[in-house]
Structures are given as structure tokens and as C-alpha cells.
Amino acid sequence: MPAGSRVREILLVPHTHHDVGYTDSPRLIDRQHRDIVRHVLDLCDRTEGDGDAALRWTFEISRPVIEFVRRAGRADVDRLRRLVLDGRVAVTAGYLNLTQLPGERELERMYEALAPLAEAGIPVRTEQHGDVNGLSWGSVPAMRRHGVSRLVMALNPDHGRPPFPQPSGFWWEGPDGSRVFVLLSTHYGIGEEWGIIDGDVRLAAKRIAALVDELDERDDYPFDVAVVHAANDNRWPTLEFLPLMAQWNELHPDRPMRLATMDDALDRLERVAASVELPVVRGEWADWWSHGHGSTARELAVYRQARTHQLTGEVLHALSDLRGDGAVDLASVLGHSRGPVRLRSRAELTDDLAFVDEQLWLFGEHTWGSWESFSRPDSVYTASHWNAKAGFAYGAYDIARHVATEGLFRLLASGSGDVAGSAMHRTGLGTDRTCLGGPSIVVMNPTARRRTEPVLVELAGQRTTVVTATVEPFGVTTVELPAEPVSDDTAGTVETPEYAVTVDPGRGGVVSLVDRRTGADLVDAGSAFPLGALVAEMIPADSEHPFLVRPRDFHPDFPGPEFDRAAATSSAPVRVMRGTSFTALTWSGSVAGVNVSTTLRLYPSFDLIDLDVTVAKAETLAPESLFVTFPFAVADPRFLVETAGAAFVAEHEQLSDTSKDWYAIQHAAGVSGTGSAVLWGSYDAPLAQFGGFQTGKWARSLDAPAGHVNSWLMNNLHFTNFRAAQGGTQTFRYRFAARSHDAAAVRRFGDDLLHPLVSRQYAGHVAPSGAAGLVVSPGEDVLVDLRPADADGVVLARLRSLSAAPVRARLSWAAAGVVEATAPAGTWQPLGTEGGLELELTPHAVADVWLRRSV
């Protein structure tokens, strides 16, 4: 070993990088990865012993192993368990290689999906991700809650930068102060690029030697081993790297190479990490690759709607389980528009919700398209691949939407069967079902806090209207059908008690939006584009940026390109409609072959503003981007952004060199500073640029002189994997309000968009009146999710603290004695004669409570 060398050993880690597609159709890849598990076991049996040739293997993600365990015979499961316990095989904790699309509920459920491994006696200690350039900050406490304390990120350097040199080690601290040890590894693809997995001994040895020499020169690399990936996309396991090891060890006996699992490698690195001072970083690992979400605007909106239907449906069914089923009014046809012909059994509901979970996970996985989606965008394979990927979103949507509809019918009839009538009557829940006497609107609140909001309602499947409703926590109310709205020939300026708004279609949107409570105009008068404008971002025809010749060069090493931008405008007048509960302004425009119709709705006595933007466009393979602009008049802005399980301050609470050009948010962001403060949210489109247009800056710091939020609807600034073009007609929905806020308020606002009030035209009986029974306080400080009853009749209530201070939460049923509640031992105390329980939640904590009907 050369004098002064730090690296004493090379750990070669064989694995397969898991793409749900890319190299072949998702319909095939999923099955092949299950087959890989058995093949690895066979290779381990063929290379028995403790010598250098004894295979060590890491399953980069857990999903194929879980599926194998479910399907395999006892002998094969025993063989897998024995190899794991012997250190020959490692199974990691990541269910899939994820994007930042999944929310905190999806993260939790993916860890819960590891249960078959624990039941089979297969330990899981490390989480590994490949390709993806980031993870949501809430991943850290989620990992720790499920016993995972180490993370490997084998980033792909295309289209982004790592927060530290690759490889490096550091501690990543979550919003709750918990930490995981991170190996920021080399790109997993060096296994193929360097010839390792193809048996190119000469090239591989040269490249590995160069890596080791580089690590020896780095003062910030304290480890005595180098971790080298022997992997690539969906590669079938082989033993082609064994000759490399034999030759290396013959030439470098003082610095040997050996096969290792990723658990082995992290054990070695973590021992050193415990004895040296490594960086500790806090904040979002903002993903540079998230701009790819904008390549599939329609299907991404479907995915988000499916998640909303799923979570809402679970609440509706859970409340019905606790209240007791009544006589659901059945309809004569199948379908969403009328009551279901038959209700699912408990087993059917469980299976359908598990299916929705899986489809959502598969859509949120990082593989968006085929390897030739840009080089051959019109090929049958590209179309087939996207059809399969999109099918995950539509499959989830179809089932989740139906579950939610059925759940609403169940809840409206619940409590009129075998629930103790006197108790229900005493609390105002009502055993006498209310007959509405004609078409009306029923509104349900799927959250634990009282809400008063405007609600968009579909009437008879033909038109929509708006009603306002106050709905108790987990409660139901009814509202009369409003009168037909009337048109108003008012010019482009209207006023409500809260706002005065002026629209100029000639500029493309709202040029003034005055908060009449303060006199402040929310629209930045110096902005190039008004609020609600549809802006096309195009590369000038005379651009010489290399991206136009080599799309891979949309990359930090090649700043730019510069863009031209124009708003959709029109000379047509603004149309104004006034209803009982709203005033709507609608205008239209066109730009770069794209047509748009935009509607802004104001509500008397509400500070909320809704904006719907309907875009109609043809497909184009030319580079393009579309935005909806929100140039809020806030100087020295601070952007507080909702991510999965947390809210972070852009720039100040994110890892260095992670994406500041664009962010993938869950639903909400807060803008505050000098001037007004605004809470802003997007139902359908998760990408946003803050402070102005940032595309192609590849900024190391966020340049945000003004409080502008630009919602990035779609783009095709890619070279592989993502879609090359998209077209059609689609509506994007936004809600915002002039409000001061903190991190908890941002998360609540996002949760309101994730769990909108459920509304439906309805002419049947309504059993619940007001609260449906479950009471959680303080409702503003916790988010509460409900899961339908399991086979034993137990409903899961999961409480998530929004507070930075401890919270004493109380959970009870409005009718004493109707529901029994328990939680993990030592975390709660009963409420005595009131029924229910009380428990203390530490800051940002998650706690489970189990509920069961006692009558």
C-alpha cells in the first residue's frame, strides 16, 4: 500500500438497480425482479463457502423480495433467511426508488409493507436509493420510526448536483432532530460504465484504482474502505466480476478487494463515523430530477386525485365502521353517479385499498418512461411503456374514486342500525334519519378540525356550482341548492368585502388584487406578467445552447439556455358571473399555439381565492414550458414549502447544491416578508419556481428578490426516460389567501387541499347531523388519518403533531361508551367516564390509536 494511503480495502457491492421499466415494459420488469431473487439464491448456493468467490448480494429495494416471500415455498423462504442471517445477502428498507411525489402517508405505508420480511425473520437495517437526486425531509423521521438508521444515495449526476462530493459520509438530521447516517455513494451505474459487471478486467481495474487514489487525496474522506457498485439498470445477476477480483488481489495484496453486501459496507463506514466529526445537515434534499414531473401533467394530476379519493374514502369507511352500518339506499345501476348496488365486504375493501396503495407507489417510483422515449418518441415501445406507467395512476384513481363514493353512501346511512339509539340521540347524532325532501347538497369534512369553506359541487353531472358550508370535525351537513348564478356586464373590476380585483385579458391576468382589510395590493406591479397568466417559456430560434443538439447538456455544467417568455392574451372582455356564494371572473387567451380559459372565484366573507386554469394544446417535440404566474407583492421573501412530513424554508432549510431552480411540493407554500403574507396551494401541479423564473440557472443559491410563485405545469427539457411531448385539454386548480402563517399553518393548508370537503347532490336520507362522533382536540395542532376496520373490527387513527412544542391530544367519541380507544402501553391515559384517551405528542411525533365499537 502506498505511503500515506487511507483506503485499505475495496468493497465490491453487487446488486441490480431497480427500475420499474426503462429497459423493458413495467409489465415485464416487475415479474423479472421477482425471478432475480430466486436466481441470486441459486448463485449463492453455487458459490458456497467463505472465500473470495462466495457471492454477496444486496437487494437494492424490498418490493421484489416481499413478493418473493409471499409466493415462494417454505424451503425457499428458509434459504433466503439463512443467507441473510449468514451475511451473504442483504435486503434493504426502501420499497421502491422513489421520487418526491409520495406524501408522508405513502412513506409510512411503504415501511409498513415490509411486515412480511419481519414475519419471515429477515432483518432490514439499511435503506438504499439509486438514480434519484433527492428525498423529502420527512423521510428521516419516517425511517427512524421504522428502525432504519442508515441511508445510501447512489445519485445519478445527470441534470443535477450532489450536496457533497461522491462518495461522502454525513449525518442527515430530520425536522424532529432525529438523524440517519448517509453514504452519498458514487453513481451505481459505474458497474457497467467501468466494465465491472461485464468482465472488462483492464478497464475496471484502471477506474477503481483512480477512485482509490482520489479518495486517498481527500481530507474530507475519513473512511478506510472504498465502496464500489457492481450494478446497472435491471441487470440480471452474474458472476462476471469474479475475474476482476482475482486479478486485483493478485496485483494489490496490500489493498484487497472483496465482495460485500451494503449492510457490510455501512457497518464499516458507520464504525468510522462514530469516531470522527462528520458534517451534520438539516433540511430538504430537493431533487433536481423533479422537473420530470412536468412531463406528464395529466397523469400526475390523476395520481394526486387518486390519493385524495383514497384517503377520503378511508375516513368515510372508518367512521361508518365506528357508527355501525345503516340501510344504505341502493340504486338500480352500477356507477359513480348513483349509490352502489352492493357494498364491499371488509375483506374486499382491504384488498382494494391495498391495490390502490401499490398503484400509487408504482406511479411515484422514479422510472417515468422508456430509454428511447426521446430518441424514438413515436415508437410502439415508447407508447406501450407509457401506457403501463400511466395505468398505475388510472388504476389507483378508478378504485379509490369508487371506494370514496361508496364510503359516503355508507356514512350517510350509518348509525341507524344497531348503534345504541339513546346515546346517539342524546348527543345530537340522530337515530331518526333526516329525509331531505328533495335534491340538496350534502357536505362532509374528512379532517379533525372544524372547517368553513366554499365548496365546488357537481349538479346532476352537467354543471357545477358553489356553496359555502360550515362542517364539524369528521362531520356532515346539508345545504340547500343555490339559485342559478347570473351574468354581470361589470367591467374587469369587481369587489367583495375582502378583495377588489381587476383583470386585464390584454395582459393575460389579474393586474390588481387589493386586500381591502389592509389596503395592500397582492399583485407585484413591477412583475412582467400578471397573476393567473399562462406563460409559455421558449428557447429563442437563434440560441446556440448545446442542449438543442445534445439534450443531455441541460445540466449544471452548461448554464442556460436563455428563454423567451410570453403570456396568453386576448382582446375579449372578462365574463362575470354572480352566484349566491361566489363571484367568478373568466377570461381567455392564447400563446404559442396554446389556448387557455381562466376563472377566478371570490367568496363573500371568505379570504380564500380559487383559480382554475384550463389549458388546451397540441403536442410538440420542440422544447417548451408552461407556467401559471402568481407574482405576489412581497419583498425580501421567505418561502415556506410543504414536503412529505415537514415544511422547510427554501434555501435556508435544504441541503447545499440541491435544487433551487425548482421544487416539488406536496400542496402548499407560504410567502412572507415585507408586505403581505400569502398562503398558496396547488391541487394538481406539484412543481413550483420561487422568486421568479429560474429554469436553467442551476443556481447554488436562491435568487428571489420578490415573492413570486410560478407554478410549472409542464415541460419536456429532458433527454431520456420522461415524455417528449404532451397535449390535450386539462384544468389546473389553485387556492390561495392573504394570511400570516408558520410551518404548521402551511401544513394545515396543504392538508386541506389533500382532504377537500366532500360534496354531492343528494336526495336521500342523512343519518349523521353535525359531528359523526369522533372528537380529536386540539384539532388545529394535529392531523388525523383514519383507516377502516380490520378483520377484528379495529379502526386505526394515526395522529401527526404539527406543533414544535409538546401537545396533549384528547381523542374521544361524542357518545360515551360507544367506542373503546387504546394506544401503545405507557403513552396514554383514559379519560374516565368520558371515554376515549389522552396522550402527549412530542414535537413532530406520529402516534397510533386503535378504536373499536363497544356496542
XYZ file of N, CA, C and O in Angstrom, residues 295 297-299 615-620 624 714 723 725-730:
76
model
N -43.409 16.486 -17.182
C -43.547 15.854 -18.493
C -44.838 15.064 -18.611
O -45.152 14.561 -19.701
N -48.261 16.004 -17.104
C -49.140 16.829 -16.270
C -50.485 16.161 -16.011
O -50.993 16.191 -14.883
N -51.082 15.558 -17.019
C -52.414 14.984 -16.828
C -52.366 13.815 -15.857
O -53.133 13.730 -14.896
N -51.484 12.872 -16.091
C -51.444 11.669 -15.265
C -50.993 11.982 -13.844
O -51.420 11.332 -12.897
N -56.195 24.512 -19.880
C -55.211 24.635 -20.955
C -55.547 23.636 -22.055
O -55.800 22.461 -21.773
N -55.555 24.097 -23.299
C -55.748 23.216 -24.453
C -54.569 23.415 -25.406
O -54.312 24.537 -25.859
N -53.849 22.321 -25.673
C -52.655 22.440 -26.507
C -52.440 21.185 -27.329
O -52.929 20.109 -26.990
N -51.717 21.349 -28.411
C -51.295 20.220 -29.230
C -49.913 19.756 -28.789
O -49.155 20.512 -28.170
N -49.592 18.514 -29.087
C -48.260 18.006 -28.773
C -47.215 18.688 -29.646
O -47.464 18.994 -30.815
N -46.052 18.927 -29.059
C -44.911 19.422 -29.814
C -43.648 18.830 -29.242
O -43.521 18.670 -28.016
N -40.253 23.135 -24.605
C -41.319 24.021 -24.167
C -41.497 23.941 -22.658
O -41.133 22.947 -22.030
N -45.896 22.163 -17.112
C -45.355 21.107 -17.968
C -44.106 21.581 -18.678
O -43.893 22.777 -18.883
N -41.482 11.873 -20.853
C -42.222 12.022 -22.100
C -41.676 13.188 -22.914
O -41.326 14.238 -22.379
N -43.401 14.785 -25.363
C -44.435 15.751 -25.742
C -45.725 15.389 -25.021
O -45.951 14.242 -24.646
N -46.567 16.386 -24.844
C -47.884 16.149 -24.254
C -48.859 17.202 -24.755
O -48.482 18.336 -25.055
N -50.093 16.794 -24.873
C -51.122 17.694 -25.375
C -52.457 17.372 -24.748
O -52.555 16.595 -23.795
N -53.522 17.977 -25.302
C -54.867 17.749 -24.782
C -55.381 18.940 -24.005
O -54.798 20.030 -24.016
N -56.487 18.724 -23.310
C -57.134 19.763 -22.519
C -57.166 19.338 -21.060
O -57.544 18.204 -20.746
N -56.736 20.234 -20.184
C -56.644 19.896 -18.766
C -56.827 21.146 -17.921
O -56.381 22.237 -18.291
